[in-house]
Amino acid sequence: MAARRMVEVFSAGCAVCDEAVAAVQRLAGSSCNVQVLDMRDAQVANRARALGIRSVPAVVIDGQVASCCAGRGVDEQVLRAAGIGQP
């Protein structure tokens, strides 16, 4: 029997995160081990940072951030270009 995939969902406990958790659990079924991790826990936040997670919800499958969850988060250059900090 093949090993089950390890799926981690990084969540802040908000409604959007809850929807993502439900979707992942529905999709994973019994073929994956799904673990929901609370970003309000300092150790979880440190693990997320080490993985390059910049926003939540985020999904990690077998130690790799899912492509749909990579490269997001606050980008200072984009905010400055949009006018933040300018009169």
Coordinates of C-alpha atoms in Angstrom, one line a residue:
M1 CA 0.0 0.0 0.0
A2 CA 1.3 3.4 -0.9
A3 CA 2.2 5.9 1.8
R4 CA -0.5 8.6 2.5
R5 CA 0.4 12.1 1.5
M6 CA 0.9 14.6 4.4
V7 CA -1.1 17.7 3.8
E8 CA -0.7 20.7 6.1
V9 CA -3.1 23.6 6.1
F10 CA -1.8 26.8 7.6
S11 CA -4.8 28.8 9.0
A12 CA -5.5 31.9 11.0
G13 CA -9.0 30.6 12.0
C14 CA -10.9 33.1 9.8
A15 CA -13.9 32.2 7.6
V16 CA -11.7 32.1 4.5
C17 CA -9.3 29.8 6.2
D18 CA -12.1 27.6 7.4
E19 CA -13.5 27.3 3.8
A20 CA -10.0 26.3 2.6
V21 CA -9.7 23.7 5.4
A22 CA -13.1 22.2 4.4
A23 CA -12.1 22.1 0.8
V24 CA -8.8 20.4 1.5
Q25 CA -10.4 17.8 3.8
R26 CA -13.1 17.1 1.1
L27 CA -10.5 16.7 -1.6
A28 CA -8.1 14.6 0.4
G29 CA -10.6 12.1 1.6
S30 CA -9.0 9.1 3.2
S31 CA -5.9 9.1 0.9
C32 CA -4.1 11.9 2.9
N33 CA -3.3 12.8 6.4
V34 CA -4.6 16.4 6.8
Q35 CA -3.2 18.5 9.6
V36 CA -4.6 22.0 10.3
L37 CA -2.0 24.4 11.8
D38 CA -2.8 27.5 13.7
M39 CA -0.7 30.5 12.6
R40 CA -1.4 32.1 16.0
D41 CA 1.0 29.6 17.5
A42 CA 4.6 30.9 17.3
Q43 CA 6.1 27.5 16.3
V44 CA 3.6 27.2 13.5
A45 CA 4.4 30.7 12.3
N46 CA 8.1 30.0 12.4
R47 CA 7.6 26.8 10.3
A48 CA 5.4 28.8 7.8
R49 CA 8.1 31.5 7.5
A50 CA 10.8 28.8 6.9
L51 CA 8.6 27.4 4.1
G52 CA 8.3 30.8 2.5
I53 CA 4.5 31.1 3.3
R54 CA 3.5 34.8 3.2
S55 CA -0.2 34.6 3.5
V56 CA -2.9 32.3 4.7
P57 CA -4.7 30.0 4.1
A58 CA -1.7 28.1 2.7
V59 CA -1.4 24.4 1.8
V60 CA 1.7 22.3 2.0
I61 CA 1.8 18.8 0.4
D62 CA 4.6 16.5 1.5
G63 CA 6.7 19.4 2.6
Q64 CA 6.2 21.5 -0.6
V65 CA 4.0 24.7 -0.7
A66 CA 1.3 24.1 -3.2
S67 CA 1.7 26.4 -6.3
C68 CA -1.6 28.0 -5.6
C69 CA -0.3 29.3 -2.3
A70 CA 3.2 30.4 -3.2
G71 CA 4.4 33.9 -3.8
R72 CA 1.5 35.7 -2.2
G73 CA 1.4 38.2 0.7
V74 CA 2.2 41.8 1.2
D75 CA 4.7 43.2 -1.4
E76 CA 6.0 46.6 -0.3
Q77 CA 7.0 47.6 -3.9
V78 CA 3.4 46.9 -5.1
L79 CA 2.0 48.9 -2.2
R80 CA 4.3 51.9 -2.9
A81 CA 3.5 51.8 -6.6
A82 CA -0.2 51.9 -5.6
G83 CA 0.5 55.1 -3.7
I84 CA 0.9 54.1 -0.1
G85 CA 3.1 56.6 1.7
Q86 CA 2.6 59.3 -0.9
P87 CA 0.4 62.4 -0.4

